[in-house]
Amino acid sequence: MNATAERKPVHLAVYDTLADWETGHATAHLARAGYGIRTVGPSTDPVTSIGGLRIEPDTALDDVRPEDSSLLILPGADLWDTSDDLAPFARKARAFLEAGVPVAAICGATAGLAREGLLDDRSHTSAVSFYLAASGYTGGEHYVETDAVTDGHLVTAGPTEPVAFAREVFRLLGVYEGEVLDAWYRLFHDSDPAAYAVLEKAGAA
């Protein structure tokens, strides 16, 4: 999909120990669809991913406003489970959701949202149900055993499902839909060569 209209940027949270592999499908194809990708750190000081990538954030978390964004993406990171350092990102996710702006959380970020109380009344998923249960949240009855879940403006997924995570993001933002969305998923998840022809025909390859 080649977007012609200017879009509000997508904000990608970046912090030390972030899981490099979890958001690449989403951000790459969002960029191709015309969304600017802006990295957001605790400050503008450089951070380092699990894979050793050094990232200098475009902006600091305190300076990000929901009304200036199309989406907030929260990747997993060891810090979600080892400290409270990333709690401000979960609080920012609350502000986005309350403003009706989408949030997409994968892996450890789902635990951060659980601790913030954002999964108590929403359908969601994560790595496994007992991982979120350890957070002490009260939303266990809304846990869904599947690859990725969208409930309203919130997308959640576990660490092994970056392609399904991206699929749900694209569906939510209307980047790809219907047969094209299904073909995109089959190409990148199942390596289905027939899916490429569908994407090429739609101008999405």
mmCIF file with all atom_site columns, C-alpha atoms in Angstrom:
data_model
loop_
_atom_site.group_PDB
_atom_site.id
_atom_site.type_symbol
_atom_site.label_atom_id
_atom_site.label_alt_id
_atom_site.label_comp_id
_atom_site.label_asym_id
_atom_site.label_entity_id
_atom_site.label_seq_id
_atom_site.pdbx_PDB_ins_code
_atom_site.Cartn_x
_atom_site.Cartn_y
_atom_site.Cartn_z
_atom_site.occupancy
_atom_site.B_iso_or_equiv
_atom_site.pdbx_formal_charge
_atom_site.auth_seq_id
_atom_site.auth_comp_id
_atom_site.auth_asym_id
_atom_site.auth_atom_id
_atom_site.pdbx_PDB_model_num
ATOM 1   C CA . MET A 1 1   ? 0.000   0.000   0.000  1.00 0.00 ? 1   MET A CA 1
ATOM 2   C CA . ASN A 1 2   ? 1.476   3.333   -1.036 1.00 0.00 ? 2   ASN A CA 1
ATOM 3   C CA . ALA A 1 3   ? -0.082  6.109   1.016  1.00 0.00 ? 3   ALA A CA 1
ATOM 4   C CA . THR A 1 4   ? -0.365  9.529   -0.540 1.00 0.00 ? 4   THR A CA 1
ATOM 5   C CA . ALA A 1 5   ? -1.905  11.441  2.364  1.00 0.00 ? 5   ALA A CA 1
ATOM 6   C CA . GLU A 1 6   ? 0.288   12.657  5.180  1.00 0.00 ? 6   GLU A CA 1
ATOM 7   C CA . ARG A 1 7   ? -0.118  10.553  8.306  1.00 0.00 ? 7   ARG A CA 1
ATOM 8   C CA . LYS A 1 8   ? 0.680   11.138  11.926 1.00 0.00 ? 8   LYS A CA 1
ATOM 9   C CA . PRO A 1 9   ? 3.835   9.216   12.877 1.00 0.00 ? 9   PRO A CA 1
ATOM 10  C CA . VAL A 1 10  ? 4.005   5.896   14.650 1.00 0.00 ? 10  VAL A CA 1
ATOM 11  C CA . HIS A 1 11  ? 5.954   6.060   17.902 1.00 0.00 ? 11  HIS A CA 1
ATOM 12  C CA . LEU A 1 12  ? 8.216   3.106   18.664 1.00 0.00 ? 12  LEU A CA 1
ATOM 13  C CA . ALA A 1 13  ? 9.369   2.855   22.274 1.00 0.00 ? 13  ALA A CA 1
ATOM 14  C CA . VAL A 1 14  ? 13.067  2.084   22.657 1.00 0.00 ? 14  VAL A CA 1
ATOM 15  C CA . TYR A 1 15  ? 14.878  1.299   25.882 1.00 0.00 ? 15  TYR A CA 1
ATOM 16  C CA . ASP A 1 16  ? 17.817  -0.735  27.122 1.00 0.00 ? 16  ASP A CA 1
ATOM 17  C CA . THR A 1 17  ? 17.425  -4.514  26.550 1.00 0.00 ? 17  THR A CA 1
ATOM 18  C CA . LEU A 1 18  ? 14.606  -4.079  24.011 1.00 0.00 ? 18  LEU A CA 1
ATOM 19  C CA . ALA A 1 19  ? 13.982  -7.208  21.937 1.00 0.00 ? 19  ALA A CA 1
ATOM 20  C CA . ASP A 1 20  ? 15.212  -6.356  18.436 1.00 0.00 ? 20  ASP A CA 1
ATOM 21  C CA . TRP A 1 21  ? 13.224  -9.000  16.559 1.00 0.00 ? 21  TRP A CA 1
ATOM 22  C CA . GLU A 1 22  ? 9.741   -8.180  17.775 1.00 0.00 ? 22  GLU A CA 1
ATOM 23  C CA . THR A 1 23  ? 8.761   -5.038  15.887 1.00 0.00 ? 23  THR A CA 1
ATOM 24  C CA . GLY A 1 24  ? 10.712  -5.069  12.618 1.00 0.00 ? 24  GLY A CA 1
ATOM 25  C CA . HIS A 1 25  ? 7.913   -6.461  10.442 1.00 0.00 ? 25  HIS A CA 1
ATOM 26  C CA . ALA A 1 26  ? 5.482   -3.875  11.782 1.00 0.00 ? 26  ALA A CA 1
ATOM 27  C CA . THR A 1 27  ? 7.708   -0.821  11.499 1.00 0.00 ? 27  THR A CA 1
ATOM 28  C CA . ALA A 1 28  ? 9.154   -1.695  8.083  1.00 0.00 ? 28  ALA A CA 1
ATOM 29  C CA . HIS A 1 29  ? 5.778   -2.114  6.429  1.00 0.00 ? 29  HIS A CA 1
ATOM 30  C CA . LEU A 1 30  ? 4.223   0.828   8.251  1.00 0.00 ? 30  LEU A CA 1
ATOM 31  C CA . ALA A 1 31  ? 7.038   2.970   6.860  1.00 0.00 ? 31  ALA A CA 1
ATOM 32  C CA . ARG A 1 32  ? 6.348   1.639   3.360  1.00 0.00 ? 32  ARG A CA 1
ATOM 33  C CA . ALA A 1 33  ? 2.687   2.560   3.848  1.00 0.00 ? 33  ALA A CA 1
ATOM 34  C CA . GLY A 1 34  ? 3.600   6.170   4.523  1.00 0.00 ? 34  GLY A CA 1
ATOM 35  C CA . TYR A 1 35  ? 3.933   6.325   8.299  1.00 0.00 ? 35  TYR A CA 1
ATOM 36  C CA . GLY A 1 36  ? 6.938   8.060   9.774  1.00 0.00 ? 36  GLY A CA 1
ATOM 37  C CA . ILE A 1 37  ? 8.560   5.996   12.527 1.00 0.00 ? 37  ILE A CA 1
ATOM 38  C CA . ARG A 1 38  ? 9.707   8.023   15.532 1.00 0.00 ? 38  ARG A CA 1
ATOM 39  C CA . THR A 1 39  ? 11.711  6.338   18.296 1.00 0.00 ? 39  THR A CA 1
ATOM 40  C CA . VAL A 1 40  ? 10.843  7.260   21.872 1.00 0.00 ? 40  VAL A CA 1
ATOM 41  C CA . GLY A 1 41  ? 13.211  6.697   24.781 1.00 0.00 ? 41  GLY A CA 1
ATOM 42  C CA . PRO A 1 42  ? 13.094  7.420   28.506 1.00 0.00 ? 42  PRO A CA 1
ATOM 43  C CA . SER A 1 43  ? 15.161  10.448  27.448 1.00 0.00 ? 43  SER A CA 1
ATOM 44  C CA . THR A 1 44  ? 17.073  11.251  24.271 1.00 0.00 ? 44  THR A CA 1
ATOM 45  C CA . ASP A 1 45  ? 20.154  9.455   25.608 1.00 0.00 ? 45  ASP A CA 1
ATOM 46  C CA . PRO A 1 46  ? 21.194  6.412   23.552 1.00 0.00 ? 46  PRO A CA 1
ATOM 47  C CA . VAL A 1 47  ? 19.858  2.981   24.511 1.00 0.00 ? 47  VAL A CA 1
ATOM 48  C CA . THR A 1 48  ? 21.163  -0.489  23.668 1.00 0.00 ? 48  THR A CA 1
ATOM 49  C CA . SER A 1 49  ? 19.024  -3.413  22.524 1.00 0.00 ? 49  SER A CA 1
ATOM 50  C CA . ILE A 1 50  ? 19.426  -7.053  23.518 1.00 0.00 ? 50  ILE A CA 1
ATOM 51  C CA . GLY A 1 51  ? 21.242  -7.542  20.197 1.00 0.00 ? 51  GLY A CA 1
ATOM 52  C CA . GLY A 1 52  ? 23.701  -4.768  20.965 1.00 0.00 ? 52  GLY A CA 1
ATOM 53  C CA . LEU A 1 53  ? 22.200  -2.162  18.632 1.00 0.00 ? 53  LEU A CA 1
ATOM 54  C CA . ARG A 1 54  ? 22.789  1.370   19.856 1.00 0.00 ? 54  ARG A CA 1
ATOM 55  C CA . ILE A 1 55  ? 19.768  3.599   19.249 1.00 0.00 ? 55  ILE A CA 1
ATOM 56  C CA . GLU A 1 56  ? 19.555  7.340   19.794 1.00 0.00 ? 56  GLU A CA 1
ATOM 57  C CA . PRO A 1 57  ? 15.863  8.135   20.431 1.00 0.00 ? 57  PRO A CA 1
ATOM 58  C CA . ASP A 1 58  ? 14.221  10.820  18.329 1.00 0.00 ? 58  ASP A CA 1
ATOM 59  C CA . THR A 1 59  ? 12.320  12.115  21.317 1.00 0.00 ? 59  THR A CA 1
ATOM 60  C CA . ALA A 1 60  ? 11.780  11.603  25.038 1.00 0.00 ? 60  ALA A CA 1
ATOM 61  C CA . LEU A 1 61  ? 8.694   9.899   26.435 1.00 0.00 ? 61  LEU A CA 1
ATOM 62  C CA . ASP A 1 62  ? 7.542   12.989  28.321 1.00 0.00 ? 62  ASP A CA 1
ATOM 63  C CA . ASP A 1 63  ? 7.354   14.909  25.045 1.00 0.00 ? 63  ASP A CA 1
ATOM 64  C CA . VAL A 1 64  ? 5.051   12.445  23.252 1.00 0.00 ? 64  VAL A CA 1
ATOM 65  C CA . ARG A 1 65  ? 1.345   13.320  23.072 1.00 0.00 ? 65  ARG A CA 1
ATOM 66  C CA . PRO A 1 66  ? -1.368  10.910  21.892 1.00 0.00 ? 66  PRO A CA 1
ATOM 67  C CA . GLU A 1 67  ? -2.904  13.556  19.641 1.00 0.00 ? 67  GLU A CA 1
ATOM 68  C CA . ASP A 1 68  ? 0.338   13.734  17.668 1.00 0.00 ? 68  ASP A CA 1
ATOM 69  C CA . SER A 1 69  ? 0.548   9.992   17.027 1.00 0.00 ? 69  SER A CA 1
ATOM 70  C CA . SER A 1 70  ? -1.098  7.223   15.030 1.00 0.00 ? 70  SER A CA 1
ATOM 71  C CA . LEU A 1 71  ? 0.153   4.413   17.280 1.00 0.00 ? 71  LEU A CA 1
ATOM 72  C CA . LEU A 1 72  ? 2.444   3.632   20.211 1.00 0.00 ? 72  LEU A CA 1
ATOM 73  C CA . ILE A 1 73  ? 4.418   0.379   19.872 1.00 0.00 ? 73  ILE A CA 1
ATOM 74  C CA . LEU A 1 74  ? 5.889   -1.164  23.022 1.00 0.00 ? 74  LEU A CA 1
ATOM 75  C CA . PRO A 1 75  ? 8.448   -3.950  22.425 1.00 0.00 ? 75  PRO A CA 1
ATOM 76  C CA . GLY A 1 76  ? 9.514   -6.482  24.990 1.00 0.00 ? 76  GLY A CA 1
ATOM 77  C CA . ALA A 1 77  ? 12.666  -5.961  27.048 1.00 0.00 ? 77  ALA A CA 1
ATOM 78  C CA . ASP A 1 78  ? 14.336  -7.610  30.018 1.00 0.00 ? 78  ASP A CA 1
ATOM 79  C CA . LEU A 1 79  ? 13.716  -4.419  31.978 1.00 0.00 ? 79  LEU A CA 1
ATOM 80  C CA . TRP A 1 80  ? 9.965   -5.027  31.977 1.00 0.00 ? 80  TRP A CA 1
ATOM 81  C CA . ASP A 1 81  ? 10.585  -7.965  34.334 1.00 0.00 ? 81  ASP A CA 1
ATOM 82  C CA . THR A 1 82  ? 13.614  -6.849  36.314 1.00 0.00 ? 82  THR A CA 1
ATOM 83  C CA . SER A 1 83  ? 12.757  -3.313  37.399 1.00 0.00 ? 83  SER A CA 1
ATOM 84  C CA . ASP A 1 84  ? 10.126  -0.577  37.388 1.00 0.00 ? 84  ASP A CA 1
ATOM 85  C CA . ASP A 1 85  ? 12.171  1.533   34.964 1.00 0.00 ? 85  ASP A CA 1
ATOM 86  C CA . LEU A 1 86  ? 9.678   1.074   32.131 1.00 0.00 ? 86  LEU A CA 1
ATOM 87  C CA . ALA A 1 87  ? 6.523   1.752   34.142 1.00 0.00 ? 87  ALA A CA 1
ATOM 88  C CA . PRO A 1 88  ? 6.314   5.276   32.635 1.00 0.00 ? 88  PRO A CA 1
ATOM 89  C CA . PHE A 1 89  ? 5.819   3.668   29.217 1.00 0.00 ? 89  PHE A CA 1
ATOM 90  C CA . ALA A 1 90  ? 2.841   1.709   30.543 1.00 0.00 ? 90  ALA A CA 1
ATOM 91  C CA . ARG A 1 91  ? 1.418   4.918   31.977 1.00 0.00 ? 91  ARG A CA 1
ATOM 92  C CA . LYS A 1 92  ? 1.874   6.583   28.596 1.00 0.00 ? 92  LYS A CA 1
ATOM 93  C CA . ALA A 1 93  ? 0.012   3.646   27.024 1.00 0.00 ? 93  ALA A CA 1
ATOM 94  C CA . ARG A 1 94  ? -2.881  4.401   29.384 1.00 0.00 ? 94  ARG A CA 1
ATOM 95  C CA . ALA A 1 95  ? -2.912  8.013   28.189 1.00 0.00 ? 95  ALA A CA 1
ATOM 96  C CA . PHE A 1 96  ? -2.971  6.847   24.561 1.00 0.00 ? 96  PHE A CA 1
ATOM 97  C CA . LEU A 1 97  ? -5.821  4.403   25.112 1.00 0.00 ? 97  LEU A CA 1
ATOM 98  C CA . GLU A 1 98  ? -7.840  6.935   27.082 1.00 0.00 ? 98  GLU A CA 1
ATOM 99  C CA . ALA A 1 99  ? -7.408  9.335   24.149 1.00 0.00 ? 99  ALA A CA 1
ATOM 100 C CA . GLY A 1 100 ? -8.565  6.675   21.665 1.00 0.00 ? 100 GLY A CA 1
ATOM 101 C CA . VAL A 1 101 ? -5.124  6.290   20.081 1.00 0.00 ? 101 VAL A CA 1
ATOM 102 C CA . PRO A 1 102 ? -3.936  2.704   19.436 1.00 0.00 ? 102 PRO A CA 1
ATOM 103 C CA . VAL A 1 103 ? -1.272  0.897   21.430 1.00 0.00 ? 103 VAL A CA 1
ATOM 104 C CA . ALA A 1 104 ? 0.490   -2.324  20.393 1.00 0.00 ? 104 ALA A CA 1
ATOM 105 C CA . ALA A 1 105 ? 2.412   -4.289  23.039 1.00 0.00 ? 105 ALA A CA 1
ATOM 106 C CA . ILE A 1 106 ? 4.409   -7.475  22.585 1.00 0.00 ? 106 ILE A CA 1
ATOM 107 C CA . CYS A 1 107 ? 6.234   -9.830  24.951 1.00 0.00 ? 107 CYS A CA 1
ATOM 108 C CA . GLY A 1 108 ? 7.301   -8.240  28.252 1.00 0.00 ? 108 GLY A CA 1
ATOM 109 C CA . ALA A 1 109 ? 5.438   -5.033  27.449 1.00 0.00 ? 109 ALA A CA 1
ATOM 110 C CA . THR A 1 110 ? 2.201   -6.967  27.982 1.00 0.00 ? 110 THR A CA 1
ATOM 111 C CA . ALA A 1 111 ? 3.260   -7.577  31.586 1.00 0.00 ? 111 ALA A CA 1
ATOM 112 C CA . GLY A 1 112 ? 3.866   -3.859  31.960 1.00 0.00 ? 112 GLY A CA 1
ATOM 113 C CA . LEU A 1 113 ? 0.340   -3.177  30.752 1.00 0.00 ? 113 LEU A CA 1
ATOM 114 C CA . ALA A 1 114 ? -0.998  -5.844  33.098 1.00 0.00 ? 114 ALA A CA 1
ATOM 115 C CA . ARG A 1 115 ? 0.670   -4.177  36.079 1.00 0.00 ? 115 ARG A CA 1
ATOM 116 C CA . GLU A 1 116 ? -0.808  -0.857  34.952 1.00 0.00 ? 116 GLU A CA 1
ATOM 117 C CA . GLY A 1 117 ? -4.290  -2.436  35.007 1.00 0.00 ? 117 GLY A CA 1
ATOM 118 C CA . LEU A 1 118 ? -4.826  -2.063  31.269 1.00 0.00 ? 118 LEU A CA 1
ATOM 119 C CA . LEU A 1 119 ? -5.559  -5.749  30.660 1.00 0.00 ? 119 LEU A CA 1
ATOM 120 C CA . ASP A 1 120 ? -8.061  -6.273  33.475 1.00 0.00 ? 120 ASP A CA 1
ATOM 121 C CA . ASP A 1 121 ? -11.070 -5.692  31.207 1.00 0.00 ? 121 ASP A CA 1
ATOM 122 C CA . ARG A 1 122 ? -9.662  -6.263  27.707 1.00 0.00 ? 122 ARG A CA 1
ATOM 123 C CA . SER A 1 123 ? -9.131  -9.439  25.711 1.00 0.00 ? 123 SER A CA 1
ATOM 124 C CA . HIS A 1 124 ? -5.388  -9.995  25.389 1.00 0.00 ? 124 HIS A CA 1
ATOM 125 C CA . THR A 1 125 ? -2.571  -12.483 25.001 1.00 0.00 ? 125 THR A CA 1
ATOM 126 C CA . SER A 1 126 ? 1.116   -12.763 25.852 1.00 0.00 ? 126 SER A CA 1
ATOM 127 C CA . ALA A 1 127 ? 3.821   -15.418 26.076 1.00 0.00 ? 127 ALA A CA 1
ATOM 128 C CA . VAL A 1 128 ? 1.769   -17.672 28.379 1.00 0.00 ? 128 VAL A CA 1
ATOM 129 C CA . SER A 1 129 ? -1.074  -16.995 30.795 1.00 0.00 ? 129 SER A CA 1
ATOM 130 C CA . PHE A 1 130 ? 0.945   -17.679 33.963 1.00 0.00 ? 130 PHE A CA 1
ATOM 131 C CA . TYR A 1 131 ? 3.523   -15.095 32.915 1.00 0.00 ? 131 TYR A CA 1
ATOM 132 C CA . LEU A 1 132 ? 0.884   -12.390 33.203 1.00 0.00 ? 132 LEU A CA 1
ATOM 133 C CA . ALA A 1 133 ? -0.663  -14.010 36.272 1.00 0.00 ? 133 ALA A CA 1
ATOM 134 C CA . ALA A 1 134 ? 2.625   -13.412 38.091 1.00 0.00 ? 134 ALA A CA 1
ATOM 135 C CA . SER A 1 135 ? 1.999   -9.682  37.724 1.00 0.00 ? 135 SER A CA 1
ATOM 136 C CA . GLY A 1 136 ? -0.938  -9.957  40.124 1.00 0.00 ? 136 GLY A CA 1
ATOM 137 C CA . TYR A 1 137 ? -3.373  -8.500  37.617 1.00 0.00 ? 137 TYR A CA 1
ATOM 138 C CA . THR A 1 138 ? -7.071  -9.385  37.658 1.00 0.00 ? 138 THR A CA 1
ATOM 139 C CA . GLY A 1 139 ? -7.624  -9.902  33.938 1.00 0.00 ? 139 GLY A CA 1
ATOM 140 C CA . GLY A 1 140 ? -6.868  -13.612 33.691 1.00 0.00 ? 140 GLY A CA 1
ATOM 141 C CA . GLU A 1 141 ? -10.383 -14.433 32.482 1.00 0.00 ? 141 GLU A CA 1
ATOM 142 C CA . HIS A 1 142 ? -9.763  -12.253 29.427 1.00 0.00 ? 142 HIS A CA 1
ATOM 143 C CA . TYR A 1 143 ? -6.560  -14.069 28.399 1.00 0.00 ? 143 TYR A CA 1
ATOM 144 C CA . VAL A 1 144 ? -6.794  -15.684 24.947 1.00 0.00 ? 144 VAL A CA 1
ATOM 145 C CA . GLU A 1 145 ? -4.539  -18.549 23.820 1.00 0.00 ? 145 GLU A CA 1
ATOM 146 C CA . THR A 1 146 ? -3.742  -17.313 20.324 1.00 0.00 ? 146 THR A CA 1
ATOM 147 C CA . ASP A 1 147 ? -0.963  -15.640 18.370 1.00 0.00 ? 147 ASP A CA 1
ATOM 148 C CA . ALA A 1 148 ? -2.126  -12.019 18.719 1.00 0.00 ? 148 ALA A CA 1
ATOM 149 C CA . VAL A 1 149 ? -5.238  -10.231 19.949 1.00 0.00 ? 149 VAL A CA 1
ATOM 150 C CA . THR A 1 150 ? -6.866  -6.910  19.158 1.00 0.00 ? 150 THR A CA 1
ATOM 151 C CA . ASP A 1 151 ? -9.424  -5.483  21.572 1.00 0.00 ? 151 ASP A CA 1
ATOM 152 C CA . GLY A 1 152 ? -10.567 -2.010  20.642 1.00 0.00 ? 152 GLY A CA 1
ATOM 153 C CA . HIS A 1 153 ? -7.436  0.093   20.257 1.00 0.00 ? 153 HIS A CA 1
ATOM 154 C CA . LEU A 1 154 ? -5.077  -2.399  21.913 1.00 0.00 ? 154 LEU A CA 1
ATOM 155 C CA . VAL A 1 155 ? -2.977  -5.101  20.230 1.00 0.00 ? 155 VAL A CA 1
ATOM 156 C CA . THR A 1 156 ? -1.104  -7.711  22.289 1.00 0.00 ? 156 THR A CA 1
ATOM 157 C CA . ALA A 1 157 ? 1.136   -10.622 21.291 1.00 0.00 ? 157 ALA A CA 1
ATOM 158 C CA . GLY A 1 158 ? 3.760   -12.963 22.680 1.00 0.00 ? 158 GLY A CA 1
ATOM 159 C CA . PRO A 1 159 ? 7.501   -12.878 21.876 1.00 0.00 ? 159 PRO A CA 1
ATOM 160 C CA . THR A 1 160 ? 7.366   -15.613 19.228 1.00 0.00 ? 160 THR A CA 1
ATOM 161 C CA . GLU A 1 161 ? 4.693   -13.890 17.138 1.00 0.00 ? 161 GLU A CA 1
ATOM 162 C CA . PRO A 1 162 ? 6.177   -10.766 15.517 1.00 0.00 ? 162 PRO A CA 1
ATOM 163 C CA . VAL A 1 163 ? 4.414   -11.501 12.214 1.00 0.00 ? 163 VAL A CA 1
ATOM 164 C CA . ALA A 1 164 ? 0.987   -11.943 13.813 1.00 0.00 ? 164 ALA A CA 1
ATOM 165 C CA . PHE A 1 165 ? 1.678   -8.828  15.885 1.00 0.00 ? 165 PHE A CA 1
ATOM 166 C CA . ALA A 1 166 ? 2.323   -6.864  12.688 1.00 0.00 ? 166 ALA A CA 1
ATOM 167 C CA . ARG A 1 167 ? -0.781  -8.373  11.058 1.00 0.00 ? 167 ARG A CA 1
ATOM 168 C CA . GLU A 1 168 ? -2.970  -7.036  13.849 1.00 0.00 ? 168 GLU A CA 1
ATOM 169 C CA . VAL A 1 169 ? -1.322  -3.614  13.684 1.00 0.00 ? 169 VAL A CA 1
ATOM 170 C CA . PHE A 1 170 ? -1.945  -3.438  9.935  1.00 0.00 ? 170 PHE A CA 1
ATOM 171 C CA . ARG A 1 171 ? -5.555  -4.499  10.409 1.00 0.00 ? 171 ARG A CA 1
ATOM 172 C CA . LEU A 1 172 ? -6.129  -1.913  13.125 1.00 0.00 ? 172 LEU A CA 1
ATOM 173 C CA . LEU A 1 173 ? -4.654  0.946   11.093 1.00 0.00 ? 173 LEU A CA 1
ATOM 174 C CA . GLY A 1 174 ? -6.174  -0.216  7.801  1.00 0.00 ? 174 GLY A CA 1
ATOM 175 C CA . VAL A 1 175 ? -2.784  -0.620  6.135  1.00 0.00 ? 175 VAL A CA 1
ATOM 176 C CA . TYR A 1 176 ? -3.731  -3.977  4.618  1.00 0.00 ? 176 TYR A CA 1
ATOM 177 C CA . GLU A 1 177 ? -7.166  -5.566  4.693  1.00 0.00 ? 177 GLU A CA 1
ATOM 178 C CA . GLY A 1 178 ? -8.992  -8.705  3.626  1.00 0.00 ? 178 GLY A CA 1
ATOM 179 C CA . GLU A 1 179 ? -7.254  -10.872 1.032  1.00 0.00 ? 179 GLU A CA 1
ATOM 180 C CA . VAL A 1 180 ? -4.182  -8.645  0.977  1.00 0.00 ? 180 VAL A CA 1
ATOM 181 C CA . LEU A 1 181 ? -3.721  -8.827  4.746  1.00 0.00 ? 181 LEU A CA 1
ATOM 182 C CA . ASP A 1 182 ? -4.137  -12.602 4.648  1.00 0.00 ? 182 ASP A CA 1
ATOM 183 C CA . ALA A 1 183 ? -1.607  -12.867 1.812  1.00 0.00 ? 183 ALA A CA 1
ATOM 184 C CA . TRP A 1 184 ? 0.897   -10.701 3.672  1.00 0.00 ? 184 TRP A CA 1
ATOM 185 C CA . TYR A 1 185 ? 0.633   -12.968 6.710  1.00 0.00 ? 185 TYR A CA 1
ATOM 186 C CA . ARG A 1 186 ? 0.946   -16.136 4.639  1.00 0.00 ? 186 ARG A CA 1
ATOM 187 C CA . LEU A 1 187 ? 4.016   -14.802 2.861  1.00 0.00 ? 187 LEU A CA 1
ATOM 188 C CA . PHE A 1 188 ? 5.940   -13.738 5.949  1.00 0.00 ? 188 PHE A CA 1
ATOM 189 C CA . HIS A 1 189 ? 4.697   -16.381 8.390  1.00 0.00 ? 189 HIS A CA 1
ATOM 190 C CA . ASP A 1 190 ? 4.301   -19.419 6.151  1.00 0.00 ? 190 ASP A CA 1
ATOM 191 C CA . SER A 1 191 ? 6.687   -18.542 3.266  1.00 0.00 ? 191 SER A CA 1
ATOM 192 C CA . ASP A 1 192 ? 3.780   -19.172 0.876  1.00 0.00 ? 192 ASP A CA 1
ATOM 193 C CA . PRO A 1 193 ? 5.010   -18.142 -2.609 1.00 0.00 ? 193 PRO A CA 1
ATOM 194 C CA . ALA A 1 194 ? 1.435   -17.906 -3.918 1.00 0.00 ? 194 ALA A CA 1
ATOM 195 C CA . ALA A 1 195 ? 0.824   -15.068 -1.506 1.00 0.00 ? 195 ALA A CA 1
ATOM 196 C CA . TYR A 1 196 ? 3.399   -12.889 -3.247 1.00 0.00 ? 196 TYR A CA 1
ATOM 197 C CA . ALA A 1 197 ? 1.316   -12.780 -6.418 1.00 0.00 ? 197 ALA A CA 1
ATOM 198 C CA . VAL A 1 198 ? -1.649  -11.448 -4.446 1.00 0.00 ? 198 VAL A CA 1
ATOM 199 C CA . LEU A 1 199 ? 0.493   -8.721  -2.882 1.00 0.00 ? 199 LEU A CA 1
ATOM 200 C CA . GLU A 1 200 ? 2.074   -7.811  -6.208 1.00 0.00 ? 200 GLU A CA 1
ATOM 201 C CA . LYS A 1 201 ? -1.323  -7.495  -7.869 1.00 0.00 ? 201 LYS A CA 1
ATOM 202 C CA . ALA A 1 202 ? -2.457  -5.209  -5.036 1.00 0.00 ? 202 ALA A CA 1
ATOM 203 C CA . GLY A 1 203 ? 0.686   -3.102  -5.237 1.00 0.00 ? 203 GLY A CA 1
ATOM 204 C CA . ALA A 1 204 ? 1.706   -4.219  -1.756 1.00 0.00 ? 204 ALA A CA 1
ATOM 205 C CA . ALA A 1 205 ? 4.718   -6.361  -2.652 1.00 0.00 ? 205 ALA A CA 1
#
